[in-house]
JSON list of C-alpha atoms in Angstrom, two decimals:
[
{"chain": "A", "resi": 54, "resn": "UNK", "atom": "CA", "xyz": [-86.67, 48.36, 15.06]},
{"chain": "A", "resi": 55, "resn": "UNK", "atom": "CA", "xyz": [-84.33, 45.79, 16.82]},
{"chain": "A", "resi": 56, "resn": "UNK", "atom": "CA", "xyz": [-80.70, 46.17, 17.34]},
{"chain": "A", "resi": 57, "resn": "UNK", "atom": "CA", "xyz": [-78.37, 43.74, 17.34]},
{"chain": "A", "resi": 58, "resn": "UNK", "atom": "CA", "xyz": [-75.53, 44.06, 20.23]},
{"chain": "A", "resi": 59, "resn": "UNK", "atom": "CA", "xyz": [-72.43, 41.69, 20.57]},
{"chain": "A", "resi": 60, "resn": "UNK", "atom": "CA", "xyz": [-69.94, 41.04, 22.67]},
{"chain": "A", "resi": 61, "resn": "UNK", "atom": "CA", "xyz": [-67.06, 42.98, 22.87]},
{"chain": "A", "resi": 62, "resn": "UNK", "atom": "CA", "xyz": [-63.57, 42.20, 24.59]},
{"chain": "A", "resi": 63, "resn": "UNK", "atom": "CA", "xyz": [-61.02, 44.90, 24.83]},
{"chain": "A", "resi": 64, "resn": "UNK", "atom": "CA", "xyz": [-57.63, 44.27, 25.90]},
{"chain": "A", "resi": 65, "resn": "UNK", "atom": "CA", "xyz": [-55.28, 47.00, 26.00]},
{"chain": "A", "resi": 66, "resn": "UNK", "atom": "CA", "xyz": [-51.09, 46.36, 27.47]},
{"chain": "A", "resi": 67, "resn": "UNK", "atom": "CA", "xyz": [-48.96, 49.29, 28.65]},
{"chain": "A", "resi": 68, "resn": "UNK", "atom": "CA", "xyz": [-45.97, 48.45, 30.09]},
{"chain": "A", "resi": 69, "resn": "UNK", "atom": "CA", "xyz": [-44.68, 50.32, 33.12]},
{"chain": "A", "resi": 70, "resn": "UNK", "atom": "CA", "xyz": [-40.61, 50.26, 35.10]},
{"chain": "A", "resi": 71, "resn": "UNK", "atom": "CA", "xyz": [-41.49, 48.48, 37.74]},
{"chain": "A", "resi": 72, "resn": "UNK", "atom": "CA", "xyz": [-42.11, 44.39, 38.99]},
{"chain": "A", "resi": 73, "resn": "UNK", "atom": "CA", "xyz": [-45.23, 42.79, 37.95]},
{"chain": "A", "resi": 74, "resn": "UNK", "atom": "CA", "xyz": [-46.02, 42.72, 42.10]},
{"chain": "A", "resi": 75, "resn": "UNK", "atom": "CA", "xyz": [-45.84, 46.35, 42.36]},
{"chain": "A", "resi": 76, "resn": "UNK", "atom": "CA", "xyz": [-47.92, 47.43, 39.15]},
{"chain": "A", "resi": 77, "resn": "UNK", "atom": "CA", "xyz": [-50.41, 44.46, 40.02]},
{"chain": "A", "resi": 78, "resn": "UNK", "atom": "CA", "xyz": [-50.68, 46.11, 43.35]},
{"chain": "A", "resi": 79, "resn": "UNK", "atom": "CA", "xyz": [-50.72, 50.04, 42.54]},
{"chain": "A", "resi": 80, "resn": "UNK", "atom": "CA", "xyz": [-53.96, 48.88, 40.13]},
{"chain": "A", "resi": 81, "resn": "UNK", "atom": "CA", "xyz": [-56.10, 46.88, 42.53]},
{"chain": "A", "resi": 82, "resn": "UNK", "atom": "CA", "xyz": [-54.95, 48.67, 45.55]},
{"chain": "A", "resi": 83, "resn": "UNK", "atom": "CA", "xyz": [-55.27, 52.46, 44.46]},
{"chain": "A", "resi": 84, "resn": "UNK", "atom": "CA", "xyz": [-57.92, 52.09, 41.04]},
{"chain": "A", "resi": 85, "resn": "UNK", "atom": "CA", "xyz": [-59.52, 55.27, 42.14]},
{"chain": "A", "resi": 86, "resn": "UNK", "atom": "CA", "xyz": [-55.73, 57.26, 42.15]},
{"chain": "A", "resi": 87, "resn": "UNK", "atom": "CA", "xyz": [-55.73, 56.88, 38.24]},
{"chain": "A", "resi": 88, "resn": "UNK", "atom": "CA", "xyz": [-59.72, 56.86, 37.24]},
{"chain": "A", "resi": 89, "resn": "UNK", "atom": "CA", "xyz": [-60.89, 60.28, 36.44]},
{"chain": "A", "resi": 90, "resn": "UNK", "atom": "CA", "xyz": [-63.16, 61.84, 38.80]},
{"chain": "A", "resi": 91, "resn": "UNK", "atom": "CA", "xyz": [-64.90, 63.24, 36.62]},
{"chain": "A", "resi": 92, "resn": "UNK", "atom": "CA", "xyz": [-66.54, 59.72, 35.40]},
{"chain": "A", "resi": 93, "resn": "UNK", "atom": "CA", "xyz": [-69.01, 59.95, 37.76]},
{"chain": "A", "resi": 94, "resn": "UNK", "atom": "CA", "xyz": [-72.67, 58.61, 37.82]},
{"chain": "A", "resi": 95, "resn": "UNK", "atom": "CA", "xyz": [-73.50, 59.64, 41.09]},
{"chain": "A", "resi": 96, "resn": "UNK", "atom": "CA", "xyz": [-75.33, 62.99, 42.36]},
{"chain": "A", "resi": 97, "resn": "UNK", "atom": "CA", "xyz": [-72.83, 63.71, 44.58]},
{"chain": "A", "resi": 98, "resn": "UNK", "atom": "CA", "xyz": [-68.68, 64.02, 44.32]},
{"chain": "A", "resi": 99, "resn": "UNK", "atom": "CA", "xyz": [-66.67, 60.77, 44.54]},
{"chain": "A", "resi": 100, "resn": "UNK", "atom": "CA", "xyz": [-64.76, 60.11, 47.57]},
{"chain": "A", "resi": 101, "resn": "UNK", "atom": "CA", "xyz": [-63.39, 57.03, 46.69]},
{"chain": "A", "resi": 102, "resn": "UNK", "atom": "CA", "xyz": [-63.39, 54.23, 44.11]},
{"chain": "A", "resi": 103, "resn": "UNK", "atom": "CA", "xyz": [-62.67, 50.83, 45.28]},
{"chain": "A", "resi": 104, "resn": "UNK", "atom": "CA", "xyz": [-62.09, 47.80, 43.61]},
{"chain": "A", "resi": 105, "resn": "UNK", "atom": "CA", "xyz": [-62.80, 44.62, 45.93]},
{"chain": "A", "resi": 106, "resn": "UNK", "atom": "CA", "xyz": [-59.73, 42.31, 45.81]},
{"chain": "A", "resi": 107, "resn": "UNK", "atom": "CA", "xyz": [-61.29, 39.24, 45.01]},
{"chain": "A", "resi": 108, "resn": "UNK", "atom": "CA", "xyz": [-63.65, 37.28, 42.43]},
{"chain": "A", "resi": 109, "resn": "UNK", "atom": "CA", "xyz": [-67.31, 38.37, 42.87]},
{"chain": "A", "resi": 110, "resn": "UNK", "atom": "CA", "xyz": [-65.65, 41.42, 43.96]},
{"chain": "A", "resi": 111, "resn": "UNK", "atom": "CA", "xyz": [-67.04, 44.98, 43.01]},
{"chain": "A", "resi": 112, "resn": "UNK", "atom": "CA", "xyz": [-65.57, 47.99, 41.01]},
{"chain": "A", "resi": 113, "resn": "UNK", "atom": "CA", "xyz": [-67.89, 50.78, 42.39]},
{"chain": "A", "resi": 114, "resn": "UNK", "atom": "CA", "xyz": [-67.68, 54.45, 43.28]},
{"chain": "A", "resi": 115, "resn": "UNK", "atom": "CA", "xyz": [-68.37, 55.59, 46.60]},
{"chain": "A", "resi": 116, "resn": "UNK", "atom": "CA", "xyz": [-69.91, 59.08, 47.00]},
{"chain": "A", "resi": 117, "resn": "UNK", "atom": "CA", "xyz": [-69.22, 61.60, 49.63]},
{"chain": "A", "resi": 118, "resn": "UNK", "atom": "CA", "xyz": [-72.65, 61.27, 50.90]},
{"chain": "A", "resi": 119, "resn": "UNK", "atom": "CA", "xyz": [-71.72, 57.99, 51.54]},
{"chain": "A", "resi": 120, "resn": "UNK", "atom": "CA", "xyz": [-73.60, 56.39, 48.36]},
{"chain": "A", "resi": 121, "resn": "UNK", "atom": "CA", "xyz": [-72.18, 53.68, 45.96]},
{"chain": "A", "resi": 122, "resn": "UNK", "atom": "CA", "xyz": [-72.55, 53.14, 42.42]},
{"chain": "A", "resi": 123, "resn": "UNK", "atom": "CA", "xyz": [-71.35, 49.87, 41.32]},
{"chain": "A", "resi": 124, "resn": "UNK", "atom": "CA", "xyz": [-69.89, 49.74, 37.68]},
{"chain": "A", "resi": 125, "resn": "UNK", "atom": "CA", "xyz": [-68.25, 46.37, 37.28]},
{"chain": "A", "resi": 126, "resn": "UNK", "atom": "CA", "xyz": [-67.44, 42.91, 38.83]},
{"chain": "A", "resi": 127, "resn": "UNK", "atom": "CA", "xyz": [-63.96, 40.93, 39.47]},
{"chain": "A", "resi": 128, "resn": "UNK", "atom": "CA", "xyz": [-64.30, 38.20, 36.99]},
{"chain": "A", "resi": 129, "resn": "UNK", "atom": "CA", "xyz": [-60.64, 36.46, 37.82]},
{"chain": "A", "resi": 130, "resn": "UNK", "atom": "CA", "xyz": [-58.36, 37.69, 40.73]},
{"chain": "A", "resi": 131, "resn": "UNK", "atom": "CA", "xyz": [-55.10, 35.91, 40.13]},
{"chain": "A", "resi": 132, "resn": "UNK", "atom": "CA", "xyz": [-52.15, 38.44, 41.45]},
{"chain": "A", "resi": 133, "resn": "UNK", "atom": "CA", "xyz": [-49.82, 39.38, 40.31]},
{"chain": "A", "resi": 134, "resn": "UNK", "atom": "CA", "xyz": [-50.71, 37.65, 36.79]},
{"chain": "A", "resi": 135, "resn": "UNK", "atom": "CA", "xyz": [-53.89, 38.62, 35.95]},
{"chain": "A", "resi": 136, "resn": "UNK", "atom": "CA", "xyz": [-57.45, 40.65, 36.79]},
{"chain": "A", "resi": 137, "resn": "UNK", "atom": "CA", "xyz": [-60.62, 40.38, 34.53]},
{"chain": "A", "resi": 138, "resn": "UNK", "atom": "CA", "xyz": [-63.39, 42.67, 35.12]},
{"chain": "A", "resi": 139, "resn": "UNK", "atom": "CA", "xyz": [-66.70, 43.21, 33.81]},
{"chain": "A", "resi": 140, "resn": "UNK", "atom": "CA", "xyz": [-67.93, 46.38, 32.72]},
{"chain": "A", "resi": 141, "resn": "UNK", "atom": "CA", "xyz": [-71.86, 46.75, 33.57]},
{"chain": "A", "resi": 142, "resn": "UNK", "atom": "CA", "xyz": [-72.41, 49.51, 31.82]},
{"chain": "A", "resi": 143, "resn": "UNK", "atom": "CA", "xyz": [-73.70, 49.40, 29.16]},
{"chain": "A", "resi": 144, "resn": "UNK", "atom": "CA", "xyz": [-76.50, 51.35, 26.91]},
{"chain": "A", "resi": 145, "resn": "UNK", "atom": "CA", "xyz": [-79.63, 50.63, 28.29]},
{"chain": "A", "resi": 146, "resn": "UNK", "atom": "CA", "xyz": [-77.87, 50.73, 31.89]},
{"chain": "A", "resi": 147, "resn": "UNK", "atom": "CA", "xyz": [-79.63, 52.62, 33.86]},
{"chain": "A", "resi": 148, "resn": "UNK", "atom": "CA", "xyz": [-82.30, 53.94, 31.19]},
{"chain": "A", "resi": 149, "resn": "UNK", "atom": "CA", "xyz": [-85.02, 52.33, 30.21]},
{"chain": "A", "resi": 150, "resn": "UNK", "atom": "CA", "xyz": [-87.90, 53.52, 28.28]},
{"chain": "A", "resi": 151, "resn": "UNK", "atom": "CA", "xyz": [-91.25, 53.87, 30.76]},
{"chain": "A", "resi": 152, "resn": "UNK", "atom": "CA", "xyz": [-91.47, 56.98, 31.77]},
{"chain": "A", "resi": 153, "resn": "UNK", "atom": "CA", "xyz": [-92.80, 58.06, 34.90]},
{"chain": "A", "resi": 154, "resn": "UNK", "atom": "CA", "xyz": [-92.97, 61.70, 35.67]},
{"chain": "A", "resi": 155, "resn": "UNK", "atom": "CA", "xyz": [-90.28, 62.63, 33.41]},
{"chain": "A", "resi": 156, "resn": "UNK", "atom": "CA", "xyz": [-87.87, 59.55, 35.03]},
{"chain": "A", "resi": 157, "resn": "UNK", "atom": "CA", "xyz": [-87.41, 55.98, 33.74]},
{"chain": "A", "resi": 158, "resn": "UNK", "atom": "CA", "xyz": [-89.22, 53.71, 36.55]},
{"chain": "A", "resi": 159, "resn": "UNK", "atom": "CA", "xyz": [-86.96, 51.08, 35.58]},
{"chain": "A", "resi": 160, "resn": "UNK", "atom": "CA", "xyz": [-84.15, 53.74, 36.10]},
{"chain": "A", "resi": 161, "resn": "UNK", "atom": "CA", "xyz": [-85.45, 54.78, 39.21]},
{"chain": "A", "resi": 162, "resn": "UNK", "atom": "CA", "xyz": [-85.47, 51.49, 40.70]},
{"chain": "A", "resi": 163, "resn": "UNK", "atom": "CA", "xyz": [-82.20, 50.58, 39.80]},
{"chain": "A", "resi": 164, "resn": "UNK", "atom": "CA", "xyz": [-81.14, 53.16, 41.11]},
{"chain": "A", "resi": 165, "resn": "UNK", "atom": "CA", "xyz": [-82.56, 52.97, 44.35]},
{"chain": "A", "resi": 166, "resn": "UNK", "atom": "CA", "xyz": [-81.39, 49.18, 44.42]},
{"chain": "A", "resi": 167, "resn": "UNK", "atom": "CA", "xyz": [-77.94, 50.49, 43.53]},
{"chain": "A", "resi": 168, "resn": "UNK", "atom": "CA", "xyz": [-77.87, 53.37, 45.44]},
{"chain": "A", "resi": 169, "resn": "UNK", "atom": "CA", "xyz": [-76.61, 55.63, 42.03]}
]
């Protein structure tokens, strides 16, 4: 059976009392102040989540082992106007179906690579 996947966009606005500099800031500056902790994907608590200021940055989670589990990418970095990200998760991210003692190798190696 083959599934057919598109592309999805979601935009969402909330507007907040402050200047565009300061809510621009507070959202690239302190992401992991707002983003639940408990939207985690890595075996250990989060310490931090970081968003790298910049495009080609990363939007990982950083674990108090001292692990990282990247989640998205910094598509456009234009303060105070405007950030794009990506979000790389997706379903087939990090399962995939081979099976090797009871663990997706696929899976396995991504994680490795990614350190999640």
């Amino acid at each position: 059976m083959t599934q057919s996947t598109e592309a999805t966009s979601i935009r969402h606005q909330i507007t907040v009392d402050a200047p565009i500099e300061r809510a621009f800031a507070v959202f690239t500056e302190d992401f992991g102040s707002f983003k639940p902790r408990e939207h985690n994907m890595l075996a250990v608590d989060i310490a931090e989540t970081v968003l790298e200021p910049r495009v080609g940055g990363r939007l990982f989670d950083r674990g108090v082992a001292g692990s990282e589990c990247q989640w998205a990418r910094v598509l456009a970095y234009e303060p105070p106007d405007r950030l794009v990200i990506s979000w790389d998760i997706g379903p087939r991210w990090p399962i995939e179906p081979t099976r090797v003692d009871g663990y997706s190798a696929d899976a396995v190696s991504r994680l490795s690579e990614r350190g999640c």
